[in-house]
PDB file of C-alpha atoms and ligand atoms in Angstrom:
ATOM      1  CA  UNK A   1     -75.698 -22.874 140.006  1.00  0.00           C
ATOM      2  CA  UNK A   2     -77.869 -25.028 137.793  1.00  0.00           C
ATOM      3  CA  UNK A   3     -81.238 -26.455 138.657  1.00  0.00           C
ATOM      4  CA  UNK A   4     -83.164 -29.307 137.187  1.00  0.00           C
ATOM      5  CA  UNK A   5     -86.575 -28.329 135.927  1.00  0.00           C
ATOM      6  CA  UNK A   6     -89.220 -30.544 134.378  1.00  0.00           C
ATOM      7  CA  UNK A   7     -89.373 -30.360 130.593  1.00  0.00           C
ATOM      8  CA  UNK A   8     -93.014 -29.505 129.975  1.00  0.00           C
ATOM      9  CA  UNK A   9     -92.813 -29.293 126.187  1.00  0.00           C
ATOM     10  CA  UNK A  10     -95.949 -30.778 124.683  1.00  0.00           C
ATOM     11  CA  UNK A  11     -95.727 -32.931 121.611  1.00  0.00           C
ATOM     12  CA  UNK A  12     -98.395 -33.871 119.121  1.00  0.00           C
ATOM     13  CA  UNK A  13     -98.724 -37.547 118.297  1.00  0.00           C
ATOM     14  CA  UNK A  14    -101.164 -39.566 116.212  1.00  0.00           C
ATOM     15  CA  UNK A  15    -101.906 -43.185 117.000  1.00  0.00           C
ATOM     16  CA  UNK A  16    -103.793 -45.791 115.015  1.00  0.00           C
ATOM     17  CA  UNK A  17    -106.142 -48.088 116.924  1.00  0.00           C
ATOM     18  CA  UNK A  18    -107.497 -51.395 115.661  1.00  0.00           C
ATOM     19  CA  UNK A  19    -109.518 -54.303 117.047  1.00  0.00           C
ATOM     20  CA  UNK A  20    -111.027 -57.418 115.522  1.00  0.00           C
ATOM     21  CA  UNK A  21    -111.780 -59.647 118.514  1.00  0.00           C
ATOM     22  CA  UNK A  22    -114.625 -59.646 121.003  1.00  0.00           C
ATOM     23  CA  UNK A  23    -116.433 -56.367 121.705  1.00  0.00           C
ATOM     24  CA  UNK A  24    -114.304 -54.340 119.313  1.00  0.00           C
ATOM     25  CA  UNK A  25    -115.832 -50.943 120.103  1.00  0.00           C
ATOM     26  CA  UNK A  26    -115.389 -51.537 123.840  1.00  0.00           C
ATOM     27  CA  UNK A  27    -111.694 -52.354 123.371  1.00  0.00           C
ATOM     28  CA  UNK A  28    -111.164 -49.128 121.434  1.00  0.00           C
ATOM     29  CA  UNK A  29    -112.984 -47.104 124.108  1.00  0.00           C
ATOM     30  CA  UNK A  30    -111.079 -48.797 126.954  1.00  0.00           C
ATOM     31  CA  UNK A  31    -107.766 -48.109 125.249  1.00  0.00           C
ATOM     32  CA  UNK A  32    -108.645 -44.425 124.852  1.00  0.00           C
ATOM     33  CA  UNK A  33    -109.761 -44.202 128.481  1.00  0.00           C
ATOM     34  CA  UNK A  34    -106.566 -45.854 129.750  1.00  0.00           C
ATOM     35  CA  UNK A  35    -104.347 -43.634 127.602  1.00  0.00           C
ATOM     36  CA  UNK A  36    -106.205 -40.529 128.782  1.00  0.00           C
ATOM     37  CA  UNK A  37    -105.713 -41.564 132.420  1.00  0.00           C
ATOM     38  CA  UNK A  38    -101.936 -41.545 131.967  1.00  0.00           C
ATOM     39  CA  UNK A  39    -100.559 -38.326 133.494  1.00  0.00           C
ATOM     40  CA  UNK A  40     -98.316 -37.694 130.487  1.00  0.00           C
ATOM     41  CA  UNK A  41    -101.020 -38.099 127.841  1.00  0.00           C
ATOM     42  CA  UNK A  42    -104.032 -36.039 126.790  1.00  0.00           C
ATOM     43  CA  UNK A  43    -106.385 -37.512 124.178  1.00  0.00           C
ATOM     44  CA  UNK A  44    -107.178 -34.355 122.204  1.00  0.00           C
ATOM     45  CA  UNK A  45    -109.469 -35.708 119.550  1.00  0.00           C
ATOM     46  CA  UNK A  46    -110.652 -38.931 117.972  1.00  0.00           C
ATOM     47  CA  UNK A  47    -111.596 -39.825 114.430  1.00  0.00           C
ATOM     48  CA  UNK A  48    -114.779 -41.552 113.460  1.00  0.00           C
ATOM     49  CA  UNK A  49    -114.708 -45.360 113.682  1.00  0.00           C
ATOM     50  CA  UNK A  50    -114.505 -47.419 110.501  1.00  0.00           C
ATOM     51  CA  UNK A  51    -115.156 -51.074 109.844  1.00  0.00           C
ATOM     52  CA  UNK A  52    -112.432 -52.401 107.584  1.00  0.00           C
ATOM     53  CA  UNK A  53    -111.679 -55.612 105.716  1.00  0.00           C
ATOM     54  CA  UNK A  54    -108.591 -57.363 107.066  1.00  0.00           C
ATOM     55  CA  UNK A  55    -105.397 -56.949 105.066  1.00  0.00           C
ATOM     56  CA  UNK A  56    -102.168 -58.937 105.293  1.00  0.00           C
ATOM     57  CA  UNK A  57    -103.740 -62.035 106.813  1.00  0.00           C
ATOM     58  CA  UNK A  58    -107.230 -62.001 105.323  1.00  0.00           C
ATOM     59  CA  UNK A  59    -108.792 -65.068 107.006  1.00  0.00           C
ATOM     60  CA  UNK A  60    -109.928 -63.182 110.087  1.00  0.00           C
ATOM     61  CA  UNK A  61    -112.825 -61.019 111.191  1.00  0.00           C
ATOM     62  CA  UNK A  62    -113.354 -57.412 110.127  1.00  0.00           C
ATOM     63  CA  UNK A  63    -111.522 -54.704 112.072  1.00  0.00           C
ATOM     64  CA  UNK A  64    -112.679 -51.531 113.645  1.00  0.00           C
ATOM     65  CA  UNK A  65    -110.057 -48.849 113.039  1.00  0.00           C
ATOM     66  CA  UNK A  66    -109.707 -45.268 114.186  1.00  0.00           C
ATOM     67  CA  UNK A  67    -107.025 -42.638 114.826  1.00  0.00           C
ATOM     68  CA  UNK A  68    -106.535 -40.463 117.908  1.00  0.00           C
ATOM     69  CA  UNK A  69    -104.624 -37.222 118.238  1.00  0.00           C
ATOM     70  CA  UNK A  70    -102.631 -36.941 121.466  1.00  0.00           C
ATOM     71  CA  UNK A  71    -100.802 -34.190 123.262  1.00  0.00           C
ATOM     72  CA  UNK A  72     -97.997 -35.678 125.303  1.00  0.00           C
ATOM     73  CA  UNK A  73     -94.967 -34.768 127.350  1.00  0.00           C
ATOM     74  CA  UNK A  74     -93.574 -38.268 126.814  1.00  0.00           C
ATOM     75  CA  UNK A  75     -90.719 -39.044 124.454  1.00  0.00           C
ATOM     76  CA  UNK A  76     -91.554 -41.272 121.465  1.00  0.00           C
ATOM     77  CA  UNK A  77     -90.102 -44.361 123.156  1.00  0.00           C
ATOM     78  CA  UNK A  78     -91.802 -43.638 126.478  1.00  0.00           C
ATOM     79  CA  UNK A  79     -95.085 -43.242 124.590  1.00  0.00           C
ATOM     80  CA  UNK A  80     -94.444 -46.541 122.789  1.00  0.00           C
ATOM     81  CA  UNK A  81     -93.951 -48.205 126.193  1.00  0.00           C
ATOM     82  CA  UNK A  82     -97.351 -46.906 127.318  1.00  0.00           C
ATOM     83  CA  UNK A  83     -99.020 -48.114 124.105  1.00  0.00           C
ATOM     84  CA  UNK A  84     -97.540 -51.598 124.540  1.00  0.00           C
ATOM     85  CA  UNK A  85     -98.478 -51.743 128.238  1.00  0.00           C
ATOM     86  CA  UNK A  86    -102.025 -50.746 127.302  1.00  0.00           C
ATOM     87  CA  UNK A  87    -102.155 -53.471 124.636  1.00  0.00           C
ATOM     88  CA  UNK A  88    -100.975 -56.036 127.204  1.00  0.00           C
ATOM     89  CA  UNK A  89    -103.533 -54.915 129.807  1.00  0.00           C
ATOM     90  CA  UNK A  90    -106.287 -55.297 127.216  1.00  0.00           C
ATOM     91  CA  UNK A  91    -105.322 -58.900 126.562  1.00  0.00           C
ATOM     92  CA  UNK A  92    -103.222 -58.499 123.432  1.00  0.00           C
ATOM     93  CA  UNK A  93    -101.352 -61.702 122.706  1.00  0.00           C
ATOM     94  CA  UNK A  94     -98.568 -61.747 120.185  1.00  0.00           C
ATOM     95  CA  UNK A  95     -99.222 -65.057 118.460  1.00  0.00           C
ATOM     96  CA  UNK A  96    -100.022 -65.153 114.754  1.00  0.00           C
ATOM     97  CA  UNK A  97     -98.240 -62.437 112.793  1.00  0.00           C
ATOM     98  CA  UNK A  98    -100.879 -60.078 111.388  1.00  0.00           C
ATOM     99  CA  UNK A  99    -103.496 -62.227 113.152  1.00  0.00           C
ATOM    100  CA  UNK A 100    -106.546 -61.261 115.204  1.00  0.00           C
ATOM    101  CA  UNK A 101    -106.080 -58.956 118.170  1.00  0.00           C
ATOM    102  CA  UNK A 102    -108.192 -57.417 120.923  1.00  0.00           C
ATOM    103  CA  UNK A 103    -106.366 -54.138 120.463  1.00  0.00           C
ATOM    104  CA  UNK A 104    -103.521 -52.781 118.363  1.00  0.00           C
ATOM    105  CA  UNK A 105    -102.036 -49.385 119.154  1.00  0.00           C
ATOM    106  CA  UNK A 106     -99.573 -48.041 116.586  1.00  0.00           C
ATOM    107  CA  UNK A 107     -97.588 -44.844 116.905  1.00  0.00           C
ATOM    108  CA  UNK A 108     -97.997 -43.206 113.485  1.00  0.00           C
ATOM    109  CA  UNK A 109     -96.592 -39.692 113.797  1.00  0.00           C
ATOM    110  CA  UNK A 110     -94.804 -37.718 116.503  1.00  0.00           C
ATOM    111  CA  UNK A 111     -94.414 -34.036 115.718  1.00  0.00           C
ATOM    112  CA  UNK A 112     -92.505 -33.908 112.456  1.00  0.00           C
ATOM    113  CA  UNK A 113     -89.970 -36.366 113.777  1.00  0.00           C
ATOM    114  CA  UNK A 114     -88.221 -38.863 111.568  1.00  0.00           C
ATOM    115  CA  UNK A 115     -86.768 -41.665 113.636  1.00  0.00           C
ATOM    116  CA  UNK A 116     -85.096 -44.943 112.731  1.00  0.00           C
ATOM    117  CA  UNK A 117     -84.339 -47.121 115.720  1.00  0.00           C
ATOM    118  CA  UNK A 118     -84.598 -50.873 116.299  1.00  0.00           C
ATOM    119  CA  UNK A 119     -87.828 -50.454 118.228  1.00  0.00           C
ATOM    120  CA  UNK A 120     -89.497 -47.588 116.451  1.00  0.00           C
ATOM    121  CA  UNK A 121     -89.715 -46.112 112.977  1.00  0.00           C
ATOM    122  CA  UNK A 122     -91.367 -42.717 112.482  1.00  0.00           C
ATOM    123  CA  UNK A 123     -93.397 -41.867 110.540  1.00  0.00           C
ATOM    124  CA  UNK A 124     -94.906 -45.374 110.633  1.00  0.00           C
ATOM    125  CA  UNK A 125     -93.322 -46.883 107.495  1.00  0.00           C
ATOM    126  CA  UNK A 126     -96.448 -48.520 106.035  1.00  0.00           C
ATOM    127  CA  UNK A 127     -99.131 -46.011 106.969  1.00  0.00           C
ATOM    128  CA  UNK A 128     -99.090 -44.469 103.484  1.00  0.00           C
ATOM    129  CA  UNK A 129    -100.501 -47.643 101.910  1.00  0.00           C
ATOM    130  CA  UNK A 130    -103.277 -48.323 104.377  1.00  0.00           C
ATOM    131  CA  UNK A 131    -106.754 -46.904 103.897  1.00  0.00           C
ATOM    132  CA  UNK A 132    -107.645 -48.070 107.424  1.00  0.00           C
ATOM    133  CA  UNK A 133    -105.016 -45.614 108.734  1.00  0.00           C
ATOM    134  CA  UNK A 134    -105.236 -42.755 106.234  1.00  0.00           C
ATOM    135  CA  UNK A 135    -109.021 -42.340 106.132  1.00  0.00           C
ATOM    136  CA  UNK A 136    -109.440 -41.939 109.922  1.00  0.00           C
ATOM    137  CA  UNK A 137    -106.239 -39.861 110.079  1.00  0.00           C
ATOM    138  CA  UNK A 138    -107.845 -37.351 107.723  1.00  0.00           C
ATOM    139  CA  UNK A 139    -110.635 -36.870 110.321  1.00  0.00           C
ATOM    140  CA  UNK A 140    -108.212 -35.573 112.979  1.00  0.00           C
ATOM    141  CA  UNK A 141    -105.182 -34.216 111.098  1.00  0.00           C
ATOM    142  CA  UNK A 142    -105.262 -31.334 108.740  1.00  0.00           C
ATOM    143  CA  UNK A 143    -103.281 -32.751 105.900  1.00  0.00           C
ATOM    144  CA  UNK A 144    -102.037 -29.938 103.708  1.00  0.00           C
ATOM    145  CA  UNK A 145    -101.475 -30.757 100.010  1.00  0.00           C
ATOM    146  CA  UNK A 146     -98.328 -28.632 100.210  1.00  0.00           C
ATOM    147  CA  UNK A 147     -95.431 -28.633 102.608  1.00  0.00           C
ATOM    148  CA  UNK A 148     -94.094 -31.579 104.591  1.00  0.00           C
ATOM    149  CA  UNK A 149     -97.454 -33.420 104.764  1.00  0.00           C
ATOM    150  CA  UNK A 150     -97.784 -33.536 100.961  1.00  0.00           C
ATOM    151  CA  UNK A 151     -96.875 -37.232 100.921  1.00  0.00           C
ATOM    152  CA  UNK A 152     -99.841 -37.926 103.214  1.00  0.00           C
ATOM    153  CA  UNK A 153    -102.201 -35.888 101.032  1.00  0.00           C
ATOM    154  CA  UNK A 154    -101.077 -37.887  97.982  1.00  0.00           C
ATOM    155  CA  UNK A 155    -101.375 -41.174  99.850  1.00  0.00           C
ATOM    156  CA  UNK A 156    -104.894 -40.232 100.963  1.00  0.00           C
ATOM    157  CA  UNK A 157    -105.922 -39.444  97.368  1.00  0.00           C
ATOM    158  CA  UNK A 158    -104.735 -42.896  96.337  1.00  0.00           C
ATOM    159  CA  UNK A 159    -106.941 -44.693  98.866  1.00  0.00           C
ATOM    160  CA  UNK A 160    -109.980 -42.401  98.783  1.00  0.00           C
ATOM    161  CA  UNK A 161    -113.135 -44.184  97.632  1.00  0.00           C
ATOM    162  CA  UNK A 162    -111.404 -47.563  97.974  1.00  0.00           C
ATOM    163  CA  UNK A 163    -113.551 -50.501  99.014  1.00  0.00           C
ATOM    164  CA  UNK A 164    -113.213 -52.422 102.232  1.00  0.00           C
ATOM    165  CA  UNK A 165    -113.729 -49.466 104.562  1.00  0.00           C
ATOM    166  CA  UNK A 166    -117.052 -48.112 105.767  1.00  0.00           C
ATOM    167  CA  UNK A 167    -118.172 -45.759 108.508  1.00  0.00           C
ATOM    168  CA  UNK A 168    -119.196 -47.728 111.632  1.00  0.00           C
ATOM    169  CA  UNK A 169    -119.805 -44.983 114.221  1.00  0.00           C
ATOM    170  CA  UNK A 170    -119.282 -41.251 114.324  1.00  0.00           C
ATOM    171  CA  UNK A 171    -117.938 -41.234 117.844  1.00  0.00           C
ATOM    172  CA  UNK A 172    -117.099 -43.658 120.631  1.00  0.00           C
ATOM    173  CA  UNK A 173    -115.004 -41.391 122.831  1.00  0.00           C
ATOM    174  CA  UNK A 174    -115.638 -39.702 125.149  1.00  0.00           C
ATOM    175  CA  UNK A 175    -118.765 -41.769 125.892  1.00  0.00           C
ATOM    176  CA  UNK A 176    -121.975 -39.935 125.060  1.00  0.00           C
ATOM    177  CA  UNK A 177    -120.251 -37.494 122.714  1.00  0.00           C
ATOM    178  CA  UNK A 178    -120.757 -36.859 119.051  1.00  0.00           C
ATOM    179  CA  UNK A 179    -123.681 -36.767 116.663  1.00  0.00           C
ATOM    180  CA  UNK A 180    -124.193 -40.560 116.841  1.00  0.00           C
ATOM    181  CA  UNK A 181    -125.131 -40.422 120.556  1.00  0.00           C
ATOM    182  CA  UNK A 182    -128.780 -39.530 121.065  1.00  0.00           C
TER     183      UNK A 182
HETATM  184  C1  LIG B 201     -99.162 -57.624 101.169  1.00  0.00           C
HETATM  185  C2  LIG B 201     -98.503 -58.140 102.260  1.00  0.00           C
HETATM  186  C3  LIG B 201    -100.090 -56.638 101.367  1.00  0.00           C
HETATM  187  C4  LIG B 201     -98.765 -57.651 103.517  1.00  0.00           C
HETATM  188  C5  LIG B 201    -100.355 -56.157 102.620  1.00  0.00           C
HETATM  189  C6  LIG B 201    -100.770 -55.050 105.253  1.00  0.00           C
HETATM  190  C7  LIG B 201     -99.502 -56.787 106.183  1.00  0.00           C
HETATM  191  C8  LIG B 201    -101.081 -54.616 106.513  1.00  0.00           C
HETATM  192  C9  LIG B 201     -99.823 -56.344 107.450  1.00  0.00           C
HETATM  193  C10 LIG B 201     -99.699 -56.660 103.705  1.00  0.00           C
HETATM  194  C11 LIG B 201     -99.992 -56.159 105.061  1.00  0.00           C
HETATM  195  C12 LIG B 201    -100.597 -55.267 107.622  1.00  0.00           C
HETATM  196  C13 LIG B 201    -104.993 -54.419 110.486  1.00  0.00           C
HETATM  197  C14 LIG B 201    -105.287 -55.181 109.354  1.00  0.00           C
HETATM  198  C15 LIG B 201    -103.457 -55.868 110.215  1.00  0.00           C
HETATM  199  C16 LIG B 201    -105.881 -53.378 110.847  1.00  0.00           C
HETATM  200  C17 LIG B 201    -107.203 -53.992 108.944  1.00  0.00           C
HETATM  201  C18 LIG B 201    -100.951 -54.758 108.982  1.00  0.00           C
HETATM  202  C19 LIG B 201    -100.728 -55.590 110.201  1.00  0.00           C
HETATM  203  N1  LIG B 201    -103.831 -54.854 111.006  1.00  0.00           N
HETATM  204  N2  LIG B 201    -106.369 -54.981 108.582  1.00  0.00           N
HETATM  205  N3  LIG B 201    -104.298 -56.089 109.205  1.00  0.00           N
HETATM  206  N4  LIG B 201    -106.970 -53.199 110.045  1.00  0.00           N
HETATM  207  N5  LIG B 201    -108.291 -53.736 108.211  1.00  0.00           N
HETATM  208  O1  LIG B 201    -105.695 -52.655 111.825  1.00  0.00           O
HETATM  209  O2  LIG B 201    -101.444 -53.671 109.146  1.00  0.00           O
HETATM  210  S1  LIG B 201    -102.014 -56.799 110.396  1.00  0.00           S
HETATM  211 MG1  LIG B 202    -101.270 -52.128 113.216  1.00  0.00          MG
HETATM  212 MG1  LIG B 203     -99.088 -52.767 116.056  1.00  0.00          MG
END
């Protein structure tokens, strides 16, 4: 006889968060709270928060960007669904391509998975060029210069010291945590 049992394997995922509309820090914190309330997601750690010049479409306000490390039992596509639902609940409108947004939640890495589907590419195909992703990622991922993460270590070296990114806050989540909260 066979029995169905729940697959409780935990996966490690990294997501990039960005906001450049309204109370940007509050949108980041609300997104982290909502993700953490999902039964299949644990927010393990958060990077510092950086203020970053817009890239792509430059005639818009500065972003706040950060990266969070998650433990999750969800599959990559189920996690993507949750990220998109969270964006929608926080008022994300998909209007101007690369335009201003209350919140942007991008799945960057999921274990060491490489995935190419219509909906989802992993690792995130453009993360290696973006200081606003790589700099906060380095806060929460240990990026070894050897082994499979070598490409990330090289990418990080390329963007280190680049302009257009500055520390905004040491910690926004959980509230009251971190050296910035006195
Ligand atoms: C040439 C053409 C060079 C396009 C760059 C880069 C396009 C990034 C889109 C690009 C190009 C993007 C954020 C942002 C956006 C963000 C900051 C994107 C999508 N999202 N700028 N621009 N932070 N600082 O989260 O990432 S739009
Ligand atoms: Mg993005
Ligand atoms: Mg996005």
